[in-house]
CSV table of C-alpha atoms and ligand atoms in Angstrom, one decimal:
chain,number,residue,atom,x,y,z
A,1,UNK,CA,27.7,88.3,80.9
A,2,UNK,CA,29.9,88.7,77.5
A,3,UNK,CA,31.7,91.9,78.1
A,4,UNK,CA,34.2,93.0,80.8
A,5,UNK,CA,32.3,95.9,81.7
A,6,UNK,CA,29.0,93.6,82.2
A,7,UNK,CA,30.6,90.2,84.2
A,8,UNK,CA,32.1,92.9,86.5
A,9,UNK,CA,28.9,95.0,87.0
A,10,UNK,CA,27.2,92.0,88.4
A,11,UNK,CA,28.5,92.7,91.3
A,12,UNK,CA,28.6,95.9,91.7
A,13,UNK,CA,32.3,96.9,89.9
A,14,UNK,CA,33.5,98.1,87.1
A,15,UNK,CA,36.4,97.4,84.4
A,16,UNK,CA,38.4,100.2,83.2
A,17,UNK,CA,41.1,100.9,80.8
A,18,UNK,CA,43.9,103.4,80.2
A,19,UNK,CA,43.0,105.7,77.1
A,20,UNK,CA,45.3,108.1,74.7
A,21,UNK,CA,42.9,110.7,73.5
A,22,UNK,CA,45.1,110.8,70.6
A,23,UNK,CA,43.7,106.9,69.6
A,24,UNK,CA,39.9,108.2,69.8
A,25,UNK,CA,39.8,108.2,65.9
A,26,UNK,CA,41.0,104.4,65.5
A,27,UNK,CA,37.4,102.5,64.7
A,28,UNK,CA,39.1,99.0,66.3
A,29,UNK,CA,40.5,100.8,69.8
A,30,UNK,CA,36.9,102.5,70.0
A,31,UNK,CA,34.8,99.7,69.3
A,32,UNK,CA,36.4,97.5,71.8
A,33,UNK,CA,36.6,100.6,74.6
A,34,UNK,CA,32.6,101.1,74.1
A,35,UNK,CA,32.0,97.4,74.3
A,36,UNK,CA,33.9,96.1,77.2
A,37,UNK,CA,34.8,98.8,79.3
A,38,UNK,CA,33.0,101.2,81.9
A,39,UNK,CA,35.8,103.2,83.3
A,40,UNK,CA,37.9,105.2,81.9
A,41,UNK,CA,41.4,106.2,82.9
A,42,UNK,CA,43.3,109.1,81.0
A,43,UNK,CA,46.7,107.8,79.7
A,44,UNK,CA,48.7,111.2,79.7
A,45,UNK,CA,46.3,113.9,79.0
A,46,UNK,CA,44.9,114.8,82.9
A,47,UNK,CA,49.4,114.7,84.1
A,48,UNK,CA,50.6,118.0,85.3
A,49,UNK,CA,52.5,118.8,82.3
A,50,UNK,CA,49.5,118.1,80.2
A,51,UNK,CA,47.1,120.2,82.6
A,52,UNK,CA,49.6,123.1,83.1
A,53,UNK,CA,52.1,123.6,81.0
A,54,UNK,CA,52.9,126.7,81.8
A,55,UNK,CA,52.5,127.9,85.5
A,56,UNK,CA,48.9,129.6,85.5
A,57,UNK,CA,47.9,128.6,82.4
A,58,UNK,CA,45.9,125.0,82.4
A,59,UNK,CA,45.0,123.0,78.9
A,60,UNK,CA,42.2,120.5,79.5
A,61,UNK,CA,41.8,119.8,76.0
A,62,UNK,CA,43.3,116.3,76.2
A,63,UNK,CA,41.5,115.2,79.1
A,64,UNK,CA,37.8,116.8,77.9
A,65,UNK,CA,37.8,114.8,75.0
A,66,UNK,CA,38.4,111.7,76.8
A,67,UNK,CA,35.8,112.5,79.9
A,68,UNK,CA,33.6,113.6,76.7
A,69,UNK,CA,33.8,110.5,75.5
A,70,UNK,CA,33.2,108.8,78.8
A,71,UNK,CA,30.2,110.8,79.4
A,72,UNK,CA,28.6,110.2,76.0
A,73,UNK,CA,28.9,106.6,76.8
A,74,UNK,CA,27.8,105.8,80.0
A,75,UNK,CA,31.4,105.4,81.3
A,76,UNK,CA,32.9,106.8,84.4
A,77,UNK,CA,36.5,108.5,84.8
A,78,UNK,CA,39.5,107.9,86.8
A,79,UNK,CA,41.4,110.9,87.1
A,80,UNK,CA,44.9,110.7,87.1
A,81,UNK,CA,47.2,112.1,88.6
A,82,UNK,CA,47.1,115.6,89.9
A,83,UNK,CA,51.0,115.5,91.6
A,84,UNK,CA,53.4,112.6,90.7
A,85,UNK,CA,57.0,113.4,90.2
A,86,UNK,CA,57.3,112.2,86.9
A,87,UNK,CA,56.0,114.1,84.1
A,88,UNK,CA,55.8,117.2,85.7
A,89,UNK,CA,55.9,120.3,83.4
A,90,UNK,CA,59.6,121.9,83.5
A,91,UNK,CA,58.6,124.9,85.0
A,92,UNK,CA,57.8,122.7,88.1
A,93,UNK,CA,61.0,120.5,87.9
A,94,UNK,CA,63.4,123.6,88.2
A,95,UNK,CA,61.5,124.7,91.2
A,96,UNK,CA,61.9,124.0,94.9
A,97,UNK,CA,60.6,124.7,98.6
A,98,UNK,CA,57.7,127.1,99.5
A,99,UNK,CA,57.2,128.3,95.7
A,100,UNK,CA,56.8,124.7,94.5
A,101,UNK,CA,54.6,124.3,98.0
A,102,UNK,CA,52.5,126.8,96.4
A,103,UNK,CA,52.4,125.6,92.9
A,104,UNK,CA,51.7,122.3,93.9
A,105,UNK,CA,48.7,123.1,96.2
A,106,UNK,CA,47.4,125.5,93.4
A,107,UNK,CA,47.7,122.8,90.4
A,108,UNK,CA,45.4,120.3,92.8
A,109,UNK,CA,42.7,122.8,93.4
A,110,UNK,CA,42.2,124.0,90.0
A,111,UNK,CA,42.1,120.6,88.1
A,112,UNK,CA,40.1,119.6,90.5
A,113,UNK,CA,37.5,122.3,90.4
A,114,UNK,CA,37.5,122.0,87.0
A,115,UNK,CA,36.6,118.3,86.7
A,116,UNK,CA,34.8,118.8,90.1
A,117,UNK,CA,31.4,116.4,89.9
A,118,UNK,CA,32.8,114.8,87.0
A,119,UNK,CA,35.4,112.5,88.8
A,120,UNK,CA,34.9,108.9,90.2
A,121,UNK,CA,38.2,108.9,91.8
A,122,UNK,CA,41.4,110.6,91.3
A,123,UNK,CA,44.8,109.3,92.0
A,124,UNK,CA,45.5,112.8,94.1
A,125,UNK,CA,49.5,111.6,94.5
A,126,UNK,CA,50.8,109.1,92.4
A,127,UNK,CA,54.4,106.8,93.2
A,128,UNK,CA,55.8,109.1,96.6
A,129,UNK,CA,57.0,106.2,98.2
A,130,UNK,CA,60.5,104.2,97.7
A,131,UNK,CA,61.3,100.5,96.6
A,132,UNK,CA,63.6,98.7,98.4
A,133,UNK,CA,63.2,97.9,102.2
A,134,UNK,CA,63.1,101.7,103.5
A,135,UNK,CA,59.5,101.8,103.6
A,136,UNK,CA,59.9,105.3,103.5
A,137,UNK,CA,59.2,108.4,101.2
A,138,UNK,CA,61.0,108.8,97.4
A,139,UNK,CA,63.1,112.2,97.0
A,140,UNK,CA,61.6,114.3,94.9
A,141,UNK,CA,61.2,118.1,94.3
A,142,UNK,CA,57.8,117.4,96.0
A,143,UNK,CA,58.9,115.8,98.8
A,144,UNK,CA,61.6,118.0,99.7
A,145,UNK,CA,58.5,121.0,100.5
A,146,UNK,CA,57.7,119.0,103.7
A,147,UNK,CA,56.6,115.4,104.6
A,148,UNK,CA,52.9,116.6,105.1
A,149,UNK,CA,52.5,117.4,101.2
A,150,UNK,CA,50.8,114.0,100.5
A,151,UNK,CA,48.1,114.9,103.4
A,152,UNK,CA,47.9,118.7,101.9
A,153,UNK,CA,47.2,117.4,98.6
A,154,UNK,CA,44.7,115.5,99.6
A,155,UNK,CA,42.5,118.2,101.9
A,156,UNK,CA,43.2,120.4,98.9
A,157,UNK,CA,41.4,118.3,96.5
A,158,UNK,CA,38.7,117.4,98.6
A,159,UNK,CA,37.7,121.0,99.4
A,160,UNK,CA,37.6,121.1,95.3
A,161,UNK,CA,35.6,118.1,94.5
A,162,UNK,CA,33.9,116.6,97.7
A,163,UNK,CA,32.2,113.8,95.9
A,164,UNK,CA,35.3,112.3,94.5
A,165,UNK,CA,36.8,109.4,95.7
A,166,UNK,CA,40.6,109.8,96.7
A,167,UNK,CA,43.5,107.8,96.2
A,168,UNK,CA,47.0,107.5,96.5
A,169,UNK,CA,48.4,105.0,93.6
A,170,UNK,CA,51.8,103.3,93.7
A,171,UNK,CA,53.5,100.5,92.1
A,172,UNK,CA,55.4,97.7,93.1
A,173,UNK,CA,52.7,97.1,96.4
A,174,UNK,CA,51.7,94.0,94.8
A,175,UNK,CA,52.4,92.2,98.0
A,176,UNK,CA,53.3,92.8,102.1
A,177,UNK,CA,56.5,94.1,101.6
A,178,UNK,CA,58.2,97.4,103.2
A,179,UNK,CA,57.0,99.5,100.5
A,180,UNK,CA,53.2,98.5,100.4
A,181,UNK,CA,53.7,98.5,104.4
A,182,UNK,CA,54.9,102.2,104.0
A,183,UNK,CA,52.0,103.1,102.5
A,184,UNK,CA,49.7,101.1,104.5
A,185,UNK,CA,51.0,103.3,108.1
A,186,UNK,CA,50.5,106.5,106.0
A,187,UNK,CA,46.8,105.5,105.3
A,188,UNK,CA,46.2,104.2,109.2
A,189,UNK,CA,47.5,107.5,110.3
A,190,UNK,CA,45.9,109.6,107.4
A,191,UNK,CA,42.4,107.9,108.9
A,192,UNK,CA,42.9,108.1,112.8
A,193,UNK,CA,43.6,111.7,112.1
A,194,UNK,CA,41.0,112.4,109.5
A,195,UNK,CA,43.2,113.6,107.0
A,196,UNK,CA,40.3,112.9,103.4
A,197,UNK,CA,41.5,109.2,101.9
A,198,UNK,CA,39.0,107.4,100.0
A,199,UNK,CA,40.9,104.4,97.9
A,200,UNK,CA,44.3,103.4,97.5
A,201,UNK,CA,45.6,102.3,93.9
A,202,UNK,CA,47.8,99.0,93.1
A,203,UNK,CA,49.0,99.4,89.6
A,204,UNK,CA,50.0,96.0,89.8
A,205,UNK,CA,52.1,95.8,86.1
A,206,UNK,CA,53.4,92.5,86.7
A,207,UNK,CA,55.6,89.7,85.2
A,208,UNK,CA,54.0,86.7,85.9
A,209,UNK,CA,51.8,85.4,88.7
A,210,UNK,CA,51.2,88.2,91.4
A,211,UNK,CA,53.0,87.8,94.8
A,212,UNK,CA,51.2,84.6,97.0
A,213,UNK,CA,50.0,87.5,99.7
A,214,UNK,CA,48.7,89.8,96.3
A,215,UNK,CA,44.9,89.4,97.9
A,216,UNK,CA,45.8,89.3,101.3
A,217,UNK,CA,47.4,92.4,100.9
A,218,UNK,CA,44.5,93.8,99.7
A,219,UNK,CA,42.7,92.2,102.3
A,220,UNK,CA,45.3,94.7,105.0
A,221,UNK,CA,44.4,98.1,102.8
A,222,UNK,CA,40.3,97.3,102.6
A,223,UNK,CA,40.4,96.8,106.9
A,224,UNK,CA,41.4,100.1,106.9
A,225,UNK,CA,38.3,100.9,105.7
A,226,UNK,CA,39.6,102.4,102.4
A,227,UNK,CA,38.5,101.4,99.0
A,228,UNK,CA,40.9,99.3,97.2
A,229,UNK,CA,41.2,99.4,92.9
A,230,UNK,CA,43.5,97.5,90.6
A,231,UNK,CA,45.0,100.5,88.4
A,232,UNK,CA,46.7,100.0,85.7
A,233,UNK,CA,47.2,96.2,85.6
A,234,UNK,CA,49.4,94.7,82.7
A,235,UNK,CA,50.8,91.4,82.5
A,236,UNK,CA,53.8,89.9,81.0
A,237,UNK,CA,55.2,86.3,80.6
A,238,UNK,CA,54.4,83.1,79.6
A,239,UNK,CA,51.9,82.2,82.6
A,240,UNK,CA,49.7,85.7,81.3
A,241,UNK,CA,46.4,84.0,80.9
A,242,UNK,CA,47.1,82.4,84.9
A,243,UNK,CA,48.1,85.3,86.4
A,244,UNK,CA,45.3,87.6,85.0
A,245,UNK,CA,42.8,85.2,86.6
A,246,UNK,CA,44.5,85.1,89.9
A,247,UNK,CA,44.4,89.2,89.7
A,248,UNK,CA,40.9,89.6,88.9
A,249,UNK,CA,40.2,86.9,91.3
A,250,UNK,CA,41.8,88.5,94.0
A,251,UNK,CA,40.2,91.8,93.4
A,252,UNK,CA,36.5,89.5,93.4
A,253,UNK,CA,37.5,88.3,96.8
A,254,UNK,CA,37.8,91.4,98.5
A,255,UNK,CA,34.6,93.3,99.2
A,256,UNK,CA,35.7,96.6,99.1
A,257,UNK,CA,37.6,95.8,95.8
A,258,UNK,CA,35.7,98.5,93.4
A,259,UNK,CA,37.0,97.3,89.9
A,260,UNK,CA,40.1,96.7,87.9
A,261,UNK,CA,41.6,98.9,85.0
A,262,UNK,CA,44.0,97.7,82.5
A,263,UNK,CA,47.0,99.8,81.5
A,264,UNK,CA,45.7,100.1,78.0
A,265,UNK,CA,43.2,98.3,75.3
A,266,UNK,CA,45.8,96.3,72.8
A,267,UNK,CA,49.2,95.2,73.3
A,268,UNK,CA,50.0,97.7,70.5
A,269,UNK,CA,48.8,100.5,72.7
A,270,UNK,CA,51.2,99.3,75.9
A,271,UNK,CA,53.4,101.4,77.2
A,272,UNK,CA,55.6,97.9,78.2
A,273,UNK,CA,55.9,97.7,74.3
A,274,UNK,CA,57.7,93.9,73.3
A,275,UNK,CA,55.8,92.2,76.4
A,276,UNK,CA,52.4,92.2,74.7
A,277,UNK,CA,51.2,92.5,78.3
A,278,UNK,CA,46.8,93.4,77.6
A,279,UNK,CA,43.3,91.7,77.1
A,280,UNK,CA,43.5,92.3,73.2
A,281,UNK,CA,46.1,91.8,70.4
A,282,UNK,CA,47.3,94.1,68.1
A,283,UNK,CA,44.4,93.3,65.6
A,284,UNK,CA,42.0,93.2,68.4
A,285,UNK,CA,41.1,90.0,68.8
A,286,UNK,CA,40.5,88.9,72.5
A,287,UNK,CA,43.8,86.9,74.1
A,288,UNK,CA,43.4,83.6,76.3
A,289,UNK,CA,43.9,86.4,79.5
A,290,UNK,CA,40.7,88.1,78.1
A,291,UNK,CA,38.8,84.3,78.7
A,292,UNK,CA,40.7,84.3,81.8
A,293,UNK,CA,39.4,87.6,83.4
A,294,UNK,CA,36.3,87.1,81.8
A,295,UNK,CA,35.6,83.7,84.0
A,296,UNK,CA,37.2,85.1,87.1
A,297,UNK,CA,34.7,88.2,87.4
B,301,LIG,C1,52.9,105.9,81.4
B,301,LIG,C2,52.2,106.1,80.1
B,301,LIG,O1,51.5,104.8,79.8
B,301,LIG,C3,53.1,106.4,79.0
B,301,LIG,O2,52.4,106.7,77.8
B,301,LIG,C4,53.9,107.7,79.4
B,301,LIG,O3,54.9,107.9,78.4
B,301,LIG,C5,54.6,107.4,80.7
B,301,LIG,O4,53.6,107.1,81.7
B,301,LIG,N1,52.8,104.5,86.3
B,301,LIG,C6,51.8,105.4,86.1
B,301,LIG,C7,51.4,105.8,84.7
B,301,LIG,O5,51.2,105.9,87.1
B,301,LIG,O6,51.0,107.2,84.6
B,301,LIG,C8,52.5,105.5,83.7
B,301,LIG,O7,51.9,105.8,82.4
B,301,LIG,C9,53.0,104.1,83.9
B,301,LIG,C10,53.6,103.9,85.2
């Protein structure tokens, strides 16, 4: 196959890539996103200051162009995320304890209703757990309502949209380590006691080669019986074009590996702007990685 999209269709994935809805009018960033990509994941524009940025009051507008422009091209959508603690509207960061509780519970259920049907997976809690060696959960406003908010969130959104797949999505899990192990005892519990888990995300934005245990790792999450998805993958450093293959061929390895999503089209549109870490240059042109991922999938 020629495209992302296509070489990772042939068995049964699919490539995705973050989107701005604000880039939708550039003629280079579209052509390449209809050509090579089949999911779509919303940069910003489906975040909970985005979605509600007032308490009560929800904006979609961001996020309908983008599943708009899915839709109207055969693409599917990652949602993302309905409760991280980052970029969480004000109103929400100066509150606390049963009210947030409440908030936070109501802001899951109604984004997800209204994308309900519409959603291949959403990342339903994004980045709750700590780095370092605690293994244990990050403070945050949303953590301090009660440890069972992550499993909460999670029944909440799947009363709204059954048919979406659910994830929780973290970064810095790249490898066994006591972060990625964290998460991997909250999913074993989550599934001996039924709480609704679909998928778990790796956002995997790396510098350099992923961790030697990056597929094994996998490997742990998938015998959980979970689903397992590369993110929002972006790679720095000299050894790009080698460690994008490893990725992608790490994700091939692994059955229930679903597809891989890169943090963005051009290296102009990274967030980790300086590193030039995506498939495409700033003119557009495809980048030694891009032959790389192409000939791992
Ligand atoms: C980033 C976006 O790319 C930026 O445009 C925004 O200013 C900050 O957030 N982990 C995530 C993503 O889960 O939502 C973040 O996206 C990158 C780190």
């Amino acid at each position: 196959a020629s495209t992302l999209g296509a070489a990772a269709a042939q068995t049964g994935r699919y490539f995705g890539a973050a989107v701005a809805a604000g880039k939708l009018g550039d003629s280079t960033y579209v052509n390449i996103l209809n050509r090579e990509f089949s999911m779509i994941t919303p940069e910003n524009e489906m975040k909970w200051d985005a979605t509600e940025p007032n308490r009560g009051q929800f904006n979609y507008s961001g996020g309908d162009r983008i599943l708009n422009q899915a839709v109207s091209t055969g693409k599917r959508v990652r949602g993302h995320a309905l409760l991280w603690y980052q970029q969480e509207p004000g109103w929400a960061q100066r509150m606390e304890g049963s009210d947030l509780r409440a908030a936070m519970m109501n802001h899951v259920t109604t984004v997800a209703t209204h994308y309900k049907g519409k959603i291949y997976a959403w990342d339903v809690v994004n980045e709750a757990f700590a780095d370092g060696g605690s293994g244990g959960r990050r403070d945050s406003n949303l953590q301090r309502t009660g440890n069972d908010w992550i499993e909460a969130a999670f029944r909440a959104a799947r009363a709204a949209d059954p048919d979406a797949k659910l994830c929780y999505n973290d970064y810095n899990t790249d490898g066994v380590n006591a972060k990625s192990t964290g998460i991997y005892n909250m999913v074993r519990d989550f599934k001996s006691r039924g709480v609704p888990i679909d998928c778990v995300g790796f956002q995997s934005h790396l510098s350099g080669n992923p961790p030697g245990d990056y597929q094994a790792n996998l490997q742990r999450f998938a015998d959980l019986g979970v689903e397992v998805q590369i993110t929002e993958l972006d790679i720095s450093g000299s050894n790009q074009a080698g460690a994008y293959g490893t990725v992608t061929r790490a994700c091939m390895a692994v059955s229930r590996c679903a597809g891989l999503t890169t943090w963005g089209i051009r290296d102009t549109d990274s967030w980790r702007s300086g590193e030039n870490p995506l498939l495409f240059d700033g003119n557009g042109n495809k980048k030694a990685a891009y032959t790389s991922v192409l000939d791992a999938l």
